[in-house]
Amino acid sequence: GAVVSQHPSRVICKSGTSVKIECRSLDFQATTMFWYRQFPKQSLMLMATSNEGSKATYEQGVEKDKFLINHASLTLSTLTVTSAHPEDSSFYICSAEDPGQGGDEQYFGPGTRLTVT
Amino acid sequence: GQNIDQPTEMTATEGAIVQINCTYQTSGFNGLFWYQQHAGEAPTFLSYNVLDGLEEKGRFSSFLSRSKGYSYLLLKELQMKDSASYLCAVRDGDYKLSFGAGTTVTVRA
């Protein structure tokens, strides 16, 4: 099946700094990628839809100036958490659909655990 | 918004069968997915239903009734490694996935 990678897997940063998370589709091209956030013992919440070559679409309540998304190529999307605060500590997961497989299934990356101190 | 409900926890014995129910109310419908998620890991795909009926894949089966807004995931011949959270997710009319809160299944020896 299709493989999606994320980097880093874990990151600890100080309050006020910015953190960049990369999401890559390794063996397929993804025009659309998705970014989710999951707090402990809660389900995944869609943050934004990342579209290659155009602006991301953010879900209601997600600050686009705080969570910067760049989808510069068909295999890479990045999420930058700017001026991170402890309440941004969460598990961030990206996913992508493989058009070559019919696009029905979203393939998830392994996730990035962000801890802001 | 979307509303997806599933039980919080279920416990079963190794070798038994467990059925996880999911009810949903969404704006449009383009398929229902079941994912397995172990603690601290990303979800892995289990099944996909877009038409009414039962889809069987090995020890796992999933059922969908669109008219009732209802699905279930059936896990047979439970193994200890099946202890995980099971997420019901619905793809809405905008092709976005909305997830339920997940059902934590604990398999006991």
PDB file of C-alpha atoms in Angstrom:
ATOM      1  CA  GLY A   1       0.000   0.000   0.000  1.00  0.00           C
ATOM      2  CA  ALA A   2       0.884   3.668  -0.215  1.00  0.00           C
ATOM      3  CA  VAL A   3       3.328   5.026   2.351  1.00  0.00           C
ATOM      4  CA  VAL A   4       3.248   8.411   4.036  1.00  0.00           C
ATOM      5  CA  SER A   5       6.089   9.566   6.244  1.00  0.00           C
ATOM      6  CA  GLN A   6       6.329  12.369   8.773  1.00  0.00           C
ATOM      7  CA  HIS A   7       9.303  14.110  10.274  1.00  0.00           C
ATOM      8  CA  PRO A   8      10.091  14.566  13.064  1.00  0.00           C
ATOM      9  CA  SER A   9       8.305  11.861  15.038  1.00  0.00           C
ATOM     10  CA  ARG A  10       8.755  13.781  18.291  1.00  0.00           C
ATOM     11  CA  VAL A  11       9.706  17.345  19.020  1.00  0.00           C
ATOM     12  CA  ILE A  12      10.010  19.371  22.190  1.00  0.00           C
ATOM     13  CA  CYS A  13      10.205  23.119  21.873  1.00  0.00           C
ATOM     14  CA  LYS A  14      10.048  26.158  24.099  1.00  0.00           C
ATOM     15  CA  SER A  15       7.048  28.414  24.249  1.00  0.00           C
ATOM     16  CA  GLY A  16       7.205  31.151  21.625  1.00  0.00           C
ATOM     17  CA  THR A  17       9.286  29.228  19.096  1.00  0.00           C
ATOM     18  CA  SER A  18       8.140  27.782  15.774  1.00  0.00           C
ATOM     19  CA  VAL A  19       8.162  24.159  14.721  1.00  0.00           C
ATOM     20  CA  LYS A  20       7.974  22.710  11.211  1.00  0.00           C
ATOM     21  CA  ILE A  21       6.528  19.253  10.539  1.00  0.00           C
ATOM     22  CA  GLU A  22       7.016  17.545   7.176  1.00  0.00           C
ATOM     23  CA  CYS A  23       4.638  15.102   5.539  1.00  0.00           C
ATOM     24  CA  ARG A  24       5.784  13.130   2.508  1.00  0.00           C
ATOM     25  CA  SER A  25       4.084  10.647   0.204  1.00  0.00           C
ATOM     26  CA  LEU A  26       6.864   8.190  -0.575  1.00  0.00           C
ATOM     27  CA  ASP A  27       5.586   6.169  -3.491  1.00  0.00           C
ATOM     28  CA  PHE A  28       2.782   8.219  -4.969  1.00  0.00           C
ATOM     29  CA  GLN A  29       1.920  11.777  -5.838  1.00  0.00           C
ATOM     30  CA  ALA A  30      -0.676  13.485  -3.703  1.00  0.00           C
ATOM     31  CA  THR A  31      -2.380  16.627  -4.910  1.00  0.00           C
ATOM     32  CA  THR A  32      -4.237  16.771  -1.613  1.00  0.00           C
ATOM     33  CA  MET A  33      -2.978  16.110   1.879  1.00  0.00           C
ATOM     34  CA  PHE A  34      -4.777  16.536   5.184  1.00  0.00           C
ATOM     35  CA  TRP A  35      -3.559  17.683   8.587  1.00  0.00           C
ATOM     36  CA  TYR A  36      -5.192  16.405  11.758  1.00  0.00           C
ATOM     37  CA  ARG A  37      -4.641  17.057  15.447  1.00  0.00           C
ATOM     38  CA  GLN A  38      -5.387  14.594  18.215  1.00  0.00           C
ATOM     39  CA  PHE A  39      -5.424  15.459  21.904  1.00  0.00           C
ATOM     40  CA  PRO A  40      -5.047  12.665  24.478  1.00  0.00           C
ATOM     41  CA  LYS A  41      -7.990  10.274  24.549  1.00  0.00           C
ATOM     42  CA  GLN A  42      -9.785  12.266  21.892  1.00  0.00           C
ATOM     43  CA  SER A  43     -10.371  11.581  18.237  1.00  0.00           C
ATOM     44  CA  LEU A  44      -8.701  13.091  15.235  1.00  0.00           C
ATOM     45  CA  MET A  45      -9.841  16.554  14.292  1.00  0.00           C
ATOM     46  CA  LEU A  46      -9.254  17.834  10.784  1.00  0.00           C
ATOM     47  CA  MET A  47      -7.294  21.083  10.857  1.00  0.00           C
ATOM     48  CA  ALA A  48      -6.830  21.834   7.193  1.00  0.00           C
ATOM     49  CA  THR A  49      -6.728  20.474   3.689  1.00  0.00           C
ATOM     50  CA  SER A  50      -3.454  21.085   1.895  1.00  0.00           C
ATOM     51  CA  ASN A  51      -3.639  21.552  -1.866  1.00  0.00           C
ATOM     52  CA  GLU A  52      -0.561  21.390  -4.069  1.00  0.00           C
ATOM     53  CA  GLY A  53       0.142  24.729  -5.692  1.00  0.00           C
ATOM     54  CA  SER A  54      -2.624  26.633  -3.925  1.00  0.00           C
ATOM     55  CA  LYS A  55      -3.628  27.871  -0.503  1.00  0.00           C
ATOM     56  CA  ALA A  56      -4.705  25.459   2.186  1.00  0.00           C
ATOM     57  CA  THR A  57      -8.308  25.280   3.308  1.00  0.00           C
ATOM     58  CA  TYR A  58      -8.654  25.608   7.074  1.00  0.00           C
ATOM     59  CA  GLU A  59     -11.428  24.216   9.224  1.00  0.00           C
ATOM     60  CA  GLN A  60     -13.488  26.514  11.372  1.00  0.00           C
ATOM     61  CA  GLY A  61     -11.651  27.558  14.520  1.00  0.00           C
ATOM     62  CA  VAL A  62      -8.161  26.815  13.173  1.00  0.00           C
ATOM     63  CA  GLU A  63      -5.968  29.925  12.914  1.00  0.00           C
ATOM     64  CA  LYS A  64      -4.348  30.018   9.505  1.00  0.00           C
ATOM     65  CA  ASP A  65      -1.709  32.513  10.642  1.00  0.00           C
ATOM     66  CA  LYS A  66      -0.669  30.227  13.467  1.00  0.00           C
ATOM     67  CA  PHE A  67      -0.661  26.961  11.546  1.00  0.00           C
ATOM     68  CA  LEU A  68       1.092  27.674   8.264  1.00  0.00           C
ATOM     69  CA  ILE A  69       0.702  25.039   5.587  1.00  0.00           C
ATOM     70  CA  ASN A  70       2.796  24.813   2.447  1.00  0.00           C
ATOM     71  CA  HIS A  71       2.256  22.170  -0.228  1.00  0.00           C
ATOM     72  CA  ALA A  72       5.098  23.002  -2.584  1.00  0.00           C
ATOM     73  CA  SER A  73       5.291  19.696  -4.440  1.00  0.00           C
ATOM     74  CA  LEU A  74       3.174  16.643  -5.160  1.00  0.00           C
ATOM     75  CA  THR A  75       4.989  14.660  -2.473  1.00  0.00           C
ATOM     76  CA  LEU A  76       5.554  17.170   0.325  1.00  0.00           C
ATOM     77  CA  SER A  77       3.372  19.234   2.607  1.00  0.00           C
ATOM     78  CA  THR A  78       4.655  21.095   5.646  1.00  0.00           C
ATOM     79  CA  LEU A  79       2.866  22.363   8.739  1.00  0.00           C
ATOM     80  CA  THR A  80       4.564  25.101  10.729  1.00  0.00           C
ATOM     81  CA  VAL A  81       3.266  25.845  14.205  1.00  0.00           C
ATOM     82  CA  THR A  82       4.255  29.457  14.807  1.00  0.00           C
ATOM     83  CA  SER A  83       4.772  30.947  18.255  1.00  0.00           C
ATOM     84  CA  ALA A  84       3.918  27.657  19.870  1.00  0.00           C
ATOM     85  CA  HIS A  85       2.320  27.567  23.311  1.00  0.00           C
ATOM     86  CA  PRO A  86       1.758  24.681  25.745  1.00  0.00           C
ATOM     87  CA  GLU A  87      -1.844  24.331  24.592  1.00  0.00           C
ATOM     88  CA  ASP A  88      -0.504  23.463  21.110  1.00  0.00           C
ATOM     89  CA  SER A  89       1.026  20.298  22.557  1.00  0.00           C
ATOM     90  CA  SER A  90      -0.672  17.497  20.674  1.00  0.00           C
ATOM     91  CA  PHE A  91      -0.279  14.616  18.240  1.00  0.00           C
ATOM     92  CA  TYR A  92      -0.238  15.960  14.681  1.00  0.00           C
ATOM     93  CA  ILE A  93      -1.016  13.497  11.902  1.00  0.00           C
ATOM     94  CA  CYS A  94      -1.048  14.001   8.158  1.00  0.00           C
ATOM     95  CA  SER A  95      -2.728  11.874   5.531  1.00  0.00           C
ATOM     96  CA  ALA A  96      -2.922  11.678   1.772  1.00  0.00           C
ATOM     97  CA  GLU A  97      -5.096  10.060  -0.824  1.00  0.00           C
ATOM     98  CA  ASP A  98      -3.509   8.059  -3.624  1.00  0.00           C
ATOM     99  CA  PRO A  99      -5.344   8.862  -6.869  1.00  0.00           C
ATOM    100  CA  GLY A 100      -3.836   5.748  -8.398  1.00  0.00           C
ATOM    101  CA  GLN A 101      -5.722   3.635  -5.873  1.00  0.00           C
ATOM    102  CA  GLY A 102      -9.058   5.281  -6.543  1.00  0.00           C
ATOM    103  CA  GLY A 103      -8.666   7.869  -3.824  1.00  0.00           C
ATOM    104  CA  ASP A 104     -11.047   6.106  -1.443  1.00  0.00           C
ATOM    105  CA  GLU A 105      -8.576   5.477   1.326  1.00  0.00           C
ATOM    106  CA  GLN A 106      -6.576   8.048   3.239  1.00  0.00           C
ATOM    107  CA  TYR A 107      -3.096   6.861   4.118  1.00  0.00           C
ATOM    108  CA  PHE A 108      -1.881   8.245   7.422  1.00  0.00           C
ATOM    109  CA  GLY A 109       1.612   9.212   8.401  1.00  0.00           C
ATOM    110  CA  PRO A 110       3.036   7.926  11.701  1.00  0.00           C
ATOM    111  CA  GLY A 111       2.321  11.212  13.456  1.00  0.00           C
ATOM    112  CA  THR A 112       4.402  13.859  15.205  1.00  0.00           C
ATOM    113  CA  ARG A 113       4.134  14.355  18.934  1.00  0.00           C
ATOM    114  CA  LEU A 114       4.704  18.008  19.780  1.00  0.00           C
ATOM    115  CA  THR A 115       5.421  19.066  23.328  1.00  0.00           C
ATOM    116  CA  VAL A 116       5.689  22.769  24.073  1.00  0.00           C
ATOM    117  CA  THR A 117       7.317  23.634  27.389  1.00  0.00           C
TER     118      THR A 117
ATOM    119  CA  GLY B   1     -21.402  19.937  12.057  1.00  0.00           C
ATOM    120  CA  GLN B   2     -21.015  16.204  11.866  1.00  0.00           C
ATOM    121  CA  ASN B   3     -22.178  13.853  14.606  1.00  0.00           C
ATOM    122  CA  ILE B   4     -20.611  10.427  14.906  1.00  0.00           C
ATOM    123  CA  ASP B   5     -21.297   8.249  17.946  1.00  0.00           C
ATOM    124  CA  GLN B   6     -19.639   5.051  19.083  1.00  0.00           C
ATOM    125  CA  PRO B   7     -19.227   3.422  22.490  1.00  0.00           C
ATOM    126  CA  THR B   8     -16.275   4.536  24.567  1.00  0.00           C
ATOM    127  CA  GLU B   9     -15.036   1.158  25.744  1.00  0.00           C
ATOM    128  CA  MET B  10     -15.610  -2.556  25.223  1.00  0.00           C
ATOM    129  CA  THR B  11     -13.994  -5.584  26.806  1.00  0.00           C
ATOM    130  CA  ALA B  12     -13.971  -9.115  25.447  1.00  0.00           C
ATOM    131  CA  THR B  13     -12.193 -12.415  25.915  1.00  0.00           C
ATOM    132  CA  GLU B  14      -9.545 -13.805  23.607  1.00  0.00           C
ATOM    133  CA  GLY B  15     -11.168 -15.897  20.879  1.00  0.00           C
ATOM    134  CA  ALA B  16     -14.539 -14.185  21.250  1.00  0.00           C
ATOM    135  CA  ILE B  17     -16.426 -11.838  18.914  1.00  0.00           C
ATOM    136  CA  VAL B  18     -17.006  -8.143  19.496  1.00  0.00           C
ATOM    137  CA  GLN B  19     -19.283  -5.781  17.569  1.00  0.00           C
ATOM    138  CA  ILE B  20     -18.624  -2.044  17.638  1.00  0.00           C
ATOM    139  CA  ASN B  21     -21.577   0.084  16.595  1.00  0.00           C
ATOM    140  CA  CYS B  22     -21.382   3.512  14.993  1.00  0.00           C
ATOM    141  CA  THR B  23     -24.214   5.905  14.226  1.00  0.00           C
ATOM    142  CA  TYR B  24     -23.764   9.060  12.234  1.00  0.00           C
ATOM    143  CA  GLN B  25     -25.457  12.210  11.037  1.00  0.00           C
ATOM    144  CA  THR B  26     -23.472  14.092   8.422  1.00  0.00           C
ATOM    145  CA  SER B  27     -23.897  16.668   5.703  1.00  0.00           C
ATOM    146  CA  GLY B  28     -23.770  14.367   2.713  1.00  0.00           C
ATOM    147  CA  PHE B  29     -22.242  10.897   2.608  1.00  0.00           C
ATOM    148  CA  ASN B  30     -19.385   9.528   0.557  1.00  0.00           C
ATOM    149  CA  GLY B  31     -18.385   6.433   2.460  1.00  0.00           C
ATOM    150  CA  LEU B  32     -17.711   5.139   5.948  1.00  0.00           C
ATOM    151  CA  PHE B  33     -14.322   3.958   7.153  1.00  0.00           C
ATOM    152  CA  TRP B  34     -13.078   1.971  10.106  1.00  0.00           C
ATOM    153  CA  TYR B  35      -9.545   2.497  11.389  1.00  0.00           C
ATOM    154  CA  GLN B  36      -7.512   0.793  14.102  1.00  0.00           C
ATOM    155  CA  GLN B  37      -5.247   2.929  16.245  1.00  0.00           C
ATOM    156  CA  HIS B  38      -2.778   1.713  18.834  1.00  0.00           C
ATOM    157  CA  ALA B  39      -1.744   4.160  21.527  1.00  0.00           C
ATOM    158  CA  GLY B  40       0.703   6.760  20.245  1.00  0.00           C
ATOM    159  CA  GLU B  41       0.485   5.575  16.658  1.00  0.00           C
ATOM    160  CA  ALA B  42      -1.322   6.726  13.545  1.00  0.00           C
ATOM    161  CA  PRO B  43      -4.561   5.040  12.447  1.00  0.00           C
ATOM    162  CA  THR B  44      -4.393   2.104  10.071  1.00  0.00           C
ATOM    163  CA  PHE B  45      -7.133   1.371   7.570  1.00  0.00           C
ATOM    164  CA  LEU B  46      -9.426  -1.580   8.244  1.00  0.00           C
ATOM    165  CA  SER B  47     -12.472  -1.245   6.007  1.00  0.00           C
ATOM    166  CA  TYR B  48     -14.523   0.964   3.712  1.00  0.00           C
ATOM    167  CA  ASN B  49     -18.264   0.839   3.009  1.00  0.00           C
ATOM    168  CA  VAL B  50     -20.097   3.056   0.567  1.00  0.00           C
ATOM    169  CA  LEU B  51     -23.026   0.780  -0.314  1.00  0.00           C
ATOM    170  CA  ASP B  52     -25.388  -0.968   2.087  1.00  0.00           C
ATOM    171  CA  GLY B  53     -24.389  -4.403   3.221  1.00  0.00           C
ATOM    172  CA  LEU B  54     -21.576  -6.391   4.705  1.00  0.00           C
ATOM    173  CA  GLU B  55     -17.929  -6.246   3.691  1.00  0.00           C
ATOM    174  CA  GLU B  56     -15.811  -9.115   4.966  1.00  0.00           C
ATOM    175  CA  LYS B  57     -12.046  -9.052   5.197  1.00  0.00           C
ATOM    176  CA  GLY B  58     -10.546 -11.909   7.149  1.00  0.00           C
ATOM    177  CA  ARG B  59     -11.381 -11.660  10.840  1.00  0.00           C
ATOM    178  CA  PHE B  60     -12.858  -8.196  10.367  1.00  0.00           C
ATOM    179  CA  SER B  61     -16.242  -7.393   8.813  1.00  0.00           C
ATOM    180  CA  SER B  62     -18.038  -4.083   8.457  1.00  0.00           C
ATOM    181  CA  PHE B  63     -21.706  -3.403   7.825  1.00  0.00           C
ATOM    182  CA  LEU B  64     -23.449  -0.282   6.585  1.00  0.00           C
ATOM    183  CA  SER B  65     -27.055   0.873   6.465  1.00  0.00           C
ATOM    184  CA  ARG B  66     -27.224   4.312   4.892  1.00  0.00           C
ATOM    185  CA  SER B  67     -30.950   4.750   5.540  1.00  0.00           C
ATOM    186  CA  LYS B  68     -30.379   4.196   9.267  1.00  0.00           C
ATOM    187  CA  GLY B  69     -27.087   6.098   9.466  1.00  0.00           C
ATOM    188  CA  TYR B  70     -25.583   3.013  11.064  1.00  0.00           C
ATOM    189  CA  SER B  71     -22.505   0.858  10.752  1.00  0.00           C
ATOM    190  CA  TYR B  72     -20.798  -1.803  12.790  1.00  0.00           C
ATOM    191  CA  LEU B  73     -17.365  -3.367  12.841  1.00  0.00           C
ATOM    192  CA  LEU B  74     -17.245  -7.039  13.762  1.00  0.00           C
ATOM    193  CA  LEU B  75     -14.043  -8.494  15.118  1.00  0.00           C
ATOM    194  CA  LYS B  76     -13.932 -12.306  15.225  1.00  0.00           C
ATOM    195  CA  GLU B  77     -11.530 -14.717  16.906  1.00  0.00           C
ATOM    196  CA  LEU B  78     -10.162 -11.915  19.025  1.00  0.00           C
ATOM    197  CA  GLN B  79      -6.440 -11.858  19.689  1.00  0.00           C
ATOM    198  CA  MET B  80      -4.533  -9.937  22.329  1.00  0.00           C
ATOM    199  CA  LYS B  81      -3.003  -7.760  19.611  1.00  0.00           C
ATOM    200  CA  ASP B  82      -6.508  -6.552  18.709  1.00  0.00           C
ATOM    201  CA  SER B  83      -6.517  -4.449  21.886  1.00  0.00           C
ATOM    202  CA  ALA B  84      -6.625  -0.937  20.427  1.00  0.00           C
ATOM    203  CA  SER B  85      -8.872   1.995  19.700  1.00  0.00           C
ATOM    204  CA  TYR B  86     -11.251   1.581  16.745  1.00  0.00           C
ATOM    205  CA  LEU B  87     -12.296   4.732  14.935  1.00  0.00           C
ATOM    206  CA  CYS B  88     -15.426   5.154  12.840  1.00  0.00           C
ATOM    207  CA  ALA B  89     -15.018   7.884  10.226  1.00  0.00           C
ATOM    208  CA  VAL B  90     -17.473   9.270   7.703  1.00  0.00           C
ATOM    209  CA  ARG B  91     -16.570  11.085   4.506  1.00  0.00           C
ATOM    210  CA  ASP B  92     -19.043  13.877   4.020  1.00  0.00           C
ATOM    211  CA  GLY B  93     -20.339  15.668   0.959  1.00  0.00           C
ATOM    212  CA  ASP B  94     -17.144  17.751   0.781  1.00  0.00           C
ATOM    213  CA  TYR B  95     -15.050  14.557   0.857  1.00  0.00           C
ATOM    214  CA  LYS B  96     -13.700  15.404   4.308  1.00  0.00           C
ATOM    215  CA  LEU B  97     -13.305  12.738   6.968  1.00  0.00           C
ATOM    216  CA  SER B  98     -14.975  13.230  10.334  1.00  0.00           C
ATOM    217  CA  PHE B  99     -13.998  10.827  13.073  1.00  0.00           C
ATOM    218  CA  GLY B 100     -15.877   9.440  16.021  1.00  0.00           C
ATOM    219  CA  ALA B 101     -14.197   9.587  19.412  1.00  0.00           C
ATOM    220  CA  GLY B 102     -13.089   5.968  19.112  1.00  0.00           C
ATOM    221  CA  THR B 103     -13.914   2.755  20.950  1.00  0.00           C
ATOM    222  CA  THR B 104     -11.191   1.294  23.138  1.00  0.00           C
ATOM    223  CA  VAL B 105     -11.311  -2.496  22.928  1.00  0.00           C
ATOM    224  CA  THR B 106      -9.538  -4.483  25.613  1.00  0.00           C
ATOM    225  CA  VAL B 107      -8.979  -8.173  24.965  1.00  0.00           C
ATOM    226  CA  ARG B 108      -8.508 -10.296  28.083  1.00  0.00           C
ATOM    227  CA  ALA B 109      -6.896 -13.715  28.212  1.00  0.00           C
TER     228      ALA B 109
END
